[in-house]
XYZ file of C-alpha atoms in Angstrom:
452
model
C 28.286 -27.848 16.112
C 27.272 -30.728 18.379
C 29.124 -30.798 22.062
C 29.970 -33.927 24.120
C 26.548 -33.650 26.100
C 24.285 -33.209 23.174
C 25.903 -36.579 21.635
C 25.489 -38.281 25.132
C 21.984 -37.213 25.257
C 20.759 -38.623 21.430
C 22.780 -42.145 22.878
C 21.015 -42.016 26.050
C 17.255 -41.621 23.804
C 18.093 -44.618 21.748
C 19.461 -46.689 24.482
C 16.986 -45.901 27.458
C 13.771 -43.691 25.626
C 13.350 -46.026 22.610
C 14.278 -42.718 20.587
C 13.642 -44.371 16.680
C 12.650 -43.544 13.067
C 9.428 -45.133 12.906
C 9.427 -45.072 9.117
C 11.337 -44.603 5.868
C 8.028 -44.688 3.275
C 8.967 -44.478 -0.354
C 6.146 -42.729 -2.163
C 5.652 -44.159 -5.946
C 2.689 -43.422 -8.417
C 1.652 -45.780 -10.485
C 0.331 -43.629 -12.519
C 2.205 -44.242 -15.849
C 0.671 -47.870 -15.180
C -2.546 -47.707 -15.775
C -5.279 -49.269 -18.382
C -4.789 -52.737 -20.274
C -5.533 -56.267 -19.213
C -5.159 -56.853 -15.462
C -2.149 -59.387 -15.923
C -0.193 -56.425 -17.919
C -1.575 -54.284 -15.106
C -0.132 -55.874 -12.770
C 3.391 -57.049 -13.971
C 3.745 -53.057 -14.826
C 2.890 -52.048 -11.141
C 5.364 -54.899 -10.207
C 8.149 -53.918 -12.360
C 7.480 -50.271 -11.460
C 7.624 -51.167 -7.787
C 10.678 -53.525 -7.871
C 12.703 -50.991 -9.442
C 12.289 -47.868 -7.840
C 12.374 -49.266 -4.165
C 14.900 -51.528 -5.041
C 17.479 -50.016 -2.735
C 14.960 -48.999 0.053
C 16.059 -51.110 2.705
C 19.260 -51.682 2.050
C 19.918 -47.511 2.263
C 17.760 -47.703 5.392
C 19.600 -50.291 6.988
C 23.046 -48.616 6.056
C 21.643 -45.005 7.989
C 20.958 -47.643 10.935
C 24.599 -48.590 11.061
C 26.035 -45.284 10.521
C 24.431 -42.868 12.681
C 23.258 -45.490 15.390
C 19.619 -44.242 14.949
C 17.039 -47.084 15.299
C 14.657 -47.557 11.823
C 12.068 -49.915 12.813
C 10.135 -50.084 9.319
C 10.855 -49.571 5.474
C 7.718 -49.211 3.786
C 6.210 -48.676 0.674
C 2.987 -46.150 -0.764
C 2.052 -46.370 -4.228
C -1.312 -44.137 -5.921
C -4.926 -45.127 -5.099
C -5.356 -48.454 -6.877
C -8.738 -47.209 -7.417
C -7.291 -44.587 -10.108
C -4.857 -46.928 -11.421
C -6.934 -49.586 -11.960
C -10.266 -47.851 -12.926
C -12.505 -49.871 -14.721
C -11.036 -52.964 -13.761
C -13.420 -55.855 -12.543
C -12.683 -57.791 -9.090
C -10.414 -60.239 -10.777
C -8.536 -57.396 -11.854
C -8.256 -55.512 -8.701
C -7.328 -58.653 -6.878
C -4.295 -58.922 -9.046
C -2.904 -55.863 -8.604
C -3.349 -56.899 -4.797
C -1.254 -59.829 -5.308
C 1.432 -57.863 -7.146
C 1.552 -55.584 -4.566
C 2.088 -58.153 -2.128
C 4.509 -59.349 -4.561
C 6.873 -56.993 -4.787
C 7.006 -56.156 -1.158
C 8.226 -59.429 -0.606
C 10.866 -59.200 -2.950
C 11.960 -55.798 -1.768
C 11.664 -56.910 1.657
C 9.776 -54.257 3.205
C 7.070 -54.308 5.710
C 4.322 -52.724 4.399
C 2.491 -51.442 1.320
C -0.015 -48.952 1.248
C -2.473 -47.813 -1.038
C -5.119 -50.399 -1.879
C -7.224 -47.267 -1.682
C -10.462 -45.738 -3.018
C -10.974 -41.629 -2.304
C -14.884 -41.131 -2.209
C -16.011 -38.689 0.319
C -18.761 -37.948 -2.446
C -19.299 -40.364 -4.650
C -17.781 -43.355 -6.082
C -18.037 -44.826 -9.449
C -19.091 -48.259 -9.847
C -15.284 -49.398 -10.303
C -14.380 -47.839 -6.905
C -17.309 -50.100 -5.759
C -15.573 -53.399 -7.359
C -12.273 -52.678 -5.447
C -14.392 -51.841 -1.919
C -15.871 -55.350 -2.198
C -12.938 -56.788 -2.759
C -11.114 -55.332 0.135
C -11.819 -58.418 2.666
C -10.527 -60.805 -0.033
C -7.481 -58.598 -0.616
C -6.332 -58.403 2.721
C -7.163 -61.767 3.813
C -4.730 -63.316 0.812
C -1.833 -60.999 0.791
C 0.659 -60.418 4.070
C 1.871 -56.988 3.340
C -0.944 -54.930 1.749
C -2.439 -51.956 3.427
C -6.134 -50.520 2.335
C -7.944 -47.282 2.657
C -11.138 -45.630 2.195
C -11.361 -41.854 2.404
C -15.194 -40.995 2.628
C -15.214 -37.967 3.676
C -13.703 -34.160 3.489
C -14.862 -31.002 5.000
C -15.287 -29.506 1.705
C -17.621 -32.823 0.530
C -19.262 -33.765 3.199
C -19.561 -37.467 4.583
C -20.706 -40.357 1.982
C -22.883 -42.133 4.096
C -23.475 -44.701 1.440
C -19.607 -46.006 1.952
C -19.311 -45.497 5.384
C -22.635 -47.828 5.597
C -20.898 -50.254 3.358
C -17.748 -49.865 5.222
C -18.977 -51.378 8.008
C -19.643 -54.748 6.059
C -16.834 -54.650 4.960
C -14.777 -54.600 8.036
C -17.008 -57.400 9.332
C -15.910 -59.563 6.250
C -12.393 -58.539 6.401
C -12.157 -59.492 10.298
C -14.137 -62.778 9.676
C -12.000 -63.622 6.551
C -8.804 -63.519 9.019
C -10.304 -64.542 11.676
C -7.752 -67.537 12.367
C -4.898 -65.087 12.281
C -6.438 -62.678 14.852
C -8.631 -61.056 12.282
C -5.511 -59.189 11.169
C -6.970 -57.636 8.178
C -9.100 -56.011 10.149
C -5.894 -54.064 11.355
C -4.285 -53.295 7.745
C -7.599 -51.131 7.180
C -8.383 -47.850 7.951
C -11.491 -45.543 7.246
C -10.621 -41.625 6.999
C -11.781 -38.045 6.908
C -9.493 -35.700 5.535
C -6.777 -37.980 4.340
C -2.942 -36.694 3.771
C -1.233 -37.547 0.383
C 1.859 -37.556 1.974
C 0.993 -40.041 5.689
C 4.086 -42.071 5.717
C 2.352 -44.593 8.457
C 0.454 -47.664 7.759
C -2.355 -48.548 7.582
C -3.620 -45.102 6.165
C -0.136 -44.362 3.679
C -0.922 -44.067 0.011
C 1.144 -41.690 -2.719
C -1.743 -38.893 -3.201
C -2.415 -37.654 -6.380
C -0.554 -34.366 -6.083
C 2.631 -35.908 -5.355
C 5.459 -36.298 -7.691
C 6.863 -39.121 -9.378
C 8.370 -40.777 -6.662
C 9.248 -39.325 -3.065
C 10.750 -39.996 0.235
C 8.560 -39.355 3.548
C 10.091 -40.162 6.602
C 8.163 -40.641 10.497
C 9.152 -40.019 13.595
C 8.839 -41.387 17.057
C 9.817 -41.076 20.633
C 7.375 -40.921 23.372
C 10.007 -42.184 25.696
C 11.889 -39.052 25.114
C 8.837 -36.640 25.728
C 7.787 -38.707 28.696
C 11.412 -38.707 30.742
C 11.649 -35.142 30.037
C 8.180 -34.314 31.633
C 9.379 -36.478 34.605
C 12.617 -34.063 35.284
C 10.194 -31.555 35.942
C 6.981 -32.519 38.077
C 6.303 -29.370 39.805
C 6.479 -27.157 36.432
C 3.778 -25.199 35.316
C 1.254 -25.311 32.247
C 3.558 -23.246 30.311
C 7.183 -24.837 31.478
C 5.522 -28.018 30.698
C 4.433 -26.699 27.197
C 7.915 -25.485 26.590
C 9.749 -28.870 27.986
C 7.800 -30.385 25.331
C 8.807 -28.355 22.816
C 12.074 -28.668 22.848
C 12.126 -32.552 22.999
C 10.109 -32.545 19.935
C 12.894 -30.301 18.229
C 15.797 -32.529 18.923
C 13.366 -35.783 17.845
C 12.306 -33.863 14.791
C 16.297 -33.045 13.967
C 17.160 -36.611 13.573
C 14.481 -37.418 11.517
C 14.828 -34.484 9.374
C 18.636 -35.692 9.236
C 17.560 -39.161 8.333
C 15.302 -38.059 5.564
C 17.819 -35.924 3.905
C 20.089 -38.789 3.883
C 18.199 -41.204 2.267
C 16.313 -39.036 -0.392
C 20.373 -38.128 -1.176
C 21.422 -41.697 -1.488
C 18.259 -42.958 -3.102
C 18.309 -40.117 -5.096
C 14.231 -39.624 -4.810
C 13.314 -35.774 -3.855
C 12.373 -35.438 -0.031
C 8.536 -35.264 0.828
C 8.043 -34.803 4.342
C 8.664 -35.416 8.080
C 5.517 -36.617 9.899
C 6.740 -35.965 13.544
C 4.031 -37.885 15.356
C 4.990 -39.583 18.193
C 3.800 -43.665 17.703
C 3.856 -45.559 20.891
C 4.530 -49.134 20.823
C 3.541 -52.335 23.047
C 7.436 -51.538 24.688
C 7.411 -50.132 28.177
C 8.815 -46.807 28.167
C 7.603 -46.102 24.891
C 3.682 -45.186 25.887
C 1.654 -41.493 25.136
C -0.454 -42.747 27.976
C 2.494 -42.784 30.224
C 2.977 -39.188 29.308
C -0.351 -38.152 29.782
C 0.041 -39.583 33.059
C 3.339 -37.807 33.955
C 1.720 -34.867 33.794
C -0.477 -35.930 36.365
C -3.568 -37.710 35.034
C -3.870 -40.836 37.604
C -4.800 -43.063 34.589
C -5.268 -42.323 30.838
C -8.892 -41.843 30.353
C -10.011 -40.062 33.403
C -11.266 -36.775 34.064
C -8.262 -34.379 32.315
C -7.190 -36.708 29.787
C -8.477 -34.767 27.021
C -6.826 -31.660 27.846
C -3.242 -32.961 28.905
C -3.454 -34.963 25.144
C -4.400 -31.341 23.910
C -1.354 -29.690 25.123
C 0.699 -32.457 24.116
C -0.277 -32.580 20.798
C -0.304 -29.038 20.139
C 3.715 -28.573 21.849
C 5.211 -31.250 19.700
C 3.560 -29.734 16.784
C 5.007 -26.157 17.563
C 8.430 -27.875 18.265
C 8.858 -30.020 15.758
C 7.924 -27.766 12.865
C 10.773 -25.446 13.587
C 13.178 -28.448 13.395
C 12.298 -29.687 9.614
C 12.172 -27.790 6.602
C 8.928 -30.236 5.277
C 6.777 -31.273 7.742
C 3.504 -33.143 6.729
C 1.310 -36.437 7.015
C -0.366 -36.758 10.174
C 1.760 -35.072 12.872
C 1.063 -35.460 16.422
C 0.152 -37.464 19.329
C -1.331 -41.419 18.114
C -3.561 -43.438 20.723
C -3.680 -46.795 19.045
C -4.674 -48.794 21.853
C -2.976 -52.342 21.190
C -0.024 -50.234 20.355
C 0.456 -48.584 23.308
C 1.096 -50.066 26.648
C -0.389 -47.698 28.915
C -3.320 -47.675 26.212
C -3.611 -50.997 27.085
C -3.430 -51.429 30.952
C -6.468 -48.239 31.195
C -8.019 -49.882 29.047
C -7.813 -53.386 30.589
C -8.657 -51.517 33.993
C -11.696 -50.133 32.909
C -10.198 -46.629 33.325
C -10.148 -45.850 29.655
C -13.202 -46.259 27.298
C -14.618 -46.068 24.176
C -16.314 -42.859 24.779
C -13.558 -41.470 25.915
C -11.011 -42.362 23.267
C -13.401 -40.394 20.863
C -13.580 -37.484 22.751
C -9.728 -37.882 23.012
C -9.300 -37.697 18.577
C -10.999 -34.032 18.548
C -7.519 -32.787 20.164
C -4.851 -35.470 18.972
C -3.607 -37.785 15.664
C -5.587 -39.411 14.020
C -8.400 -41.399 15.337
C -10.190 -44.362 16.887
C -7.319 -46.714 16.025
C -6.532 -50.328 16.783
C -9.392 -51.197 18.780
C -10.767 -54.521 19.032
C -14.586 -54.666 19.879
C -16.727 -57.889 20.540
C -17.078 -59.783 17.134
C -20.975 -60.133 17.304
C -21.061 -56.270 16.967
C -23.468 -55.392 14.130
C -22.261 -53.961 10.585
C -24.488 -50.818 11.422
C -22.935 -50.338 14.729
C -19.499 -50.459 13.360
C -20.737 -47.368 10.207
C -22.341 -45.757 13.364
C -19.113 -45.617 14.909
C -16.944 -44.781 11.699
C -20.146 -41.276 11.148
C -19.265 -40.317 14.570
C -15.459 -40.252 14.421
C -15.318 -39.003 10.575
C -17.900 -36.436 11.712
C -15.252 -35.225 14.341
C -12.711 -34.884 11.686
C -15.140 -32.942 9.262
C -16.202 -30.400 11.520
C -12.875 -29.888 12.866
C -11.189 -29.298 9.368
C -8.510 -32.127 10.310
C -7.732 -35.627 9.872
C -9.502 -38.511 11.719
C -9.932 -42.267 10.986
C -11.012 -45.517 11.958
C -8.823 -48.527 12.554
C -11.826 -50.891 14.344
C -11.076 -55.129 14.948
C -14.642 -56.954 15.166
C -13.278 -59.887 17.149
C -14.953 -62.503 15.797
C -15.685 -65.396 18.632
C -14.342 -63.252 21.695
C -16.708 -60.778 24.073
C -15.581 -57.498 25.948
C -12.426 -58.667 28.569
C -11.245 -61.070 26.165
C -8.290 -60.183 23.564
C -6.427 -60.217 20.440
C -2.510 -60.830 19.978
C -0.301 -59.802 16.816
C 2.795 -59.177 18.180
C 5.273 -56.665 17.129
C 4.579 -53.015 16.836
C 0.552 -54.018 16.685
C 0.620 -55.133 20.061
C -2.170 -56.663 22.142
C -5.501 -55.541 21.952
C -7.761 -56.039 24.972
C -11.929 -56.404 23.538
C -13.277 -53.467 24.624
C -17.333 -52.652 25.002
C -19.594 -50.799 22.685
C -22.738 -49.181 23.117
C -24.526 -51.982 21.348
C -27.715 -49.656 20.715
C -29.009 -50.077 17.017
C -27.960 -47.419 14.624
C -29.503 -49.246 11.254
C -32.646 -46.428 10.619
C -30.120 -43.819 10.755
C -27.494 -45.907 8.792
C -30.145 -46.945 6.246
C -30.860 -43.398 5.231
C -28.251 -43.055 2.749
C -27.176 -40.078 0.946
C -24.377 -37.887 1.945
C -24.241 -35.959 5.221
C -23.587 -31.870 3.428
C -19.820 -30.227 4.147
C -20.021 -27.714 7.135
C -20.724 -24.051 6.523
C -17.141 -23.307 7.217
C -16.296 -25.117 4.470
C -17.097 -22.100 2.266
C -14.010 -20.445 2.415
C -14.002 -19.433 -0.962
């Protein structure tokens, strides 16, 4: 039974911590879609859409009213589009972008995930088509997410995509550049992708998931970061298990909240991904933390370990607080989205280099980062081997979430606003990768991956 203090307590996280749900994500395959014409294609993924989120927001905004409890985004993942619409030509694939885009509109949701291909070791020539048409996709919808998983540690790394990939982002950032290449930001390159990530840009419904499904994510660095600042002179261990219990009460609520709505929506619960997402907010910063446990400024000498026993303590707490806990799970350094991301950043404190050693230990990767927009395709696939290479030999998730700034240099920076924040240009090693690029082929799966 809940006492006087531990009501006090959740009021004084939402009002002072930024305590939130940083996601209700409705999980939908479109499965039972698939083949014919593109128009029927897409009116079917419309209709499909429309009608089983149709009560999404309005049962997430009712939870906001009666428990109090902050739910900044209602969101929608549907099934690769690259399965759904196999064999489709660009036109095709463009449509079902635009019915995407569609029905999030009408349902009044923020985002949609799953303009997605899955080739970490091969792709057909259809999954091809919709990789092209990725920069047009993004650039002519508002709401549409994309993905590209190219690589596993059972597969290997398809260097062939990841080469491409890095065209691709170029176009997609140039295609938006008047909107502060945006599109750049609603696309994200993986290893290891979840079926069940209910945060954008990476979400999509995998291919093992049910019919439909509700997959909830959780926030609160604020929470984790005042509770690490009642106790500055505790140990490794004390600081460990400070940690651990925040991330059990934060992990409750959204275990709470996800029960709720799978109940009212009557769609089975998936998971709770208890990562803690920053945001631009003050007070709301994994930086900050990092730094209340004593690192001067995020991205100096120590970094990597305090991030380490962060991630690693919310993980251990917040798995004893949910009966499903999945998607990414753990500590996110999205630079624009974080304000103490930011200001190291800004200061010089916190690099590129650094950030990447930073992903071996933490969720999920080298994410919202702008870099100077005359930076080379190759240097960009360079950058998205290295990271997914991390993620492959670790047997865990990474990605890349990079902004080419197209007409700004290293100092200057990009502005969306909201939860994507500000995102000061930061410098790359500008060293040409293009004869290792160039080679082609796929990089083979670790030995470890023969666990057979």
């Amino acid at each position: 039974m809940l006492n006087t203090n531990d009501i006090l307590e959740t009021i004084r996280m939402i009002e002072t911590e930024h305590l939130d749900i940083r996601t209700i994500t409705m999980g939908i395959s479109l499965l039972s879609c698939a083949g014919g014409d593109p128009k029927g294609l897409a009116d079917r993924i419309y209709d499909t859409v429309t009608k089983k989120a149709e009560n999404l927001v309005k049962t997430g905004e009712e939870l906001e009213k009666e428990y109090g409890i902050p739910i900044v985004n209602k969101r929608v993942s549907v099934t690769p589009v690259s399965l759904v619409g196999a064999g489709q030509d660009a036109e095709g694939f463009l449509k079902v972008a635009q019915a995407l885009d569609r029905a999030a509109n009408t349902l009044g949701i923020n985002f949609i995930g799953g303009y997605t291909a899955l080739v970490p070791k091969g792709a057909t020539p259809s999954e091809l088509t919709l990789l092209d048409t990725i920069p047009e996709a993004l650039a002519s919808t508002e709401f549409v997410c994309a993905s590209v998983n190219a690589a596993t540690t059972k597969a290997g790394m398809n260097m062939d995509v990841i080469a491409r990939m890095g065209h691709i982002i170029r176009q997609t950032a140039e295609r938006t550049q008047d909107q502060q290449c945006i599109g750049a930001a609603k696309l994200v390159v993986f290893a290891n992708a979840p079926d069940d990530n209910p945060f954008m840009a990476g979400a999509f419904h995998g291919v093992g998931e049910g019919d439909c499904v509700i997959n909830v994510g959780v926030s609160g660095p604020g929470v984790v970061c005042s509770a690490i600042e009642q106790h500055p002179e505790a140990s490794f261990e004390e600081l460990a298990e400070v940690i651990k219990k925040t991330a059990f009460k934060i992990t409750r609520m959204g275990q709470l909240i996800a029960c709720e709505a799978s109940k009212r929506l009557d769609v089975p619960f998936g998971i709770v991904d208890l990562s803690l997402a920053p945001t631009p907010a003050i007070g709301d910063s994994v930086a900050r933390i990092l730094e209340a446990m004593g690192i001067a400024c995020c991205g100096g000498c120590g970094t990597t370990a305090a991030l380490a026993l962060l991630n690693d303590a919310v993980k251990k707490g917040g798995v004893m607080a949910s009966s499903k806990v999945g998607g990414l799970s753990g500590a996110f350094i999205p630079v624009s989205e974080d304000e103490g991301m930011i200001a190291a950043a800004k200061s010089g404190c916190l690099t590129l280099e650094k950030l990447e050693a930073m992903t071996a230990v933490c969720s999920v990767g080298l994410d919202m980062i702008a870099i100077p927009g005359d930076t080379s395709a190759a240097v960009i696939s360079a950058l998205i081997a290295d990271e997914l290479s991390i993620g492959v030999a670790n047997t865990k998730t990474t990605a890349v979430r990079i902004i080419p700034a197209i007409g700004k240099k290293e100092g200057d920076s990009l502005s969306f606003g909201g939860l994507l924040g500000d995102a000061p240009v930061m410098r790359i090693n500008q060293a040409d990768p293009s004869r290792f690029i160039s080679r082609g082929g796929i990089i083979p799966a670790p030995i470890h991956s023969l666990k057979n």
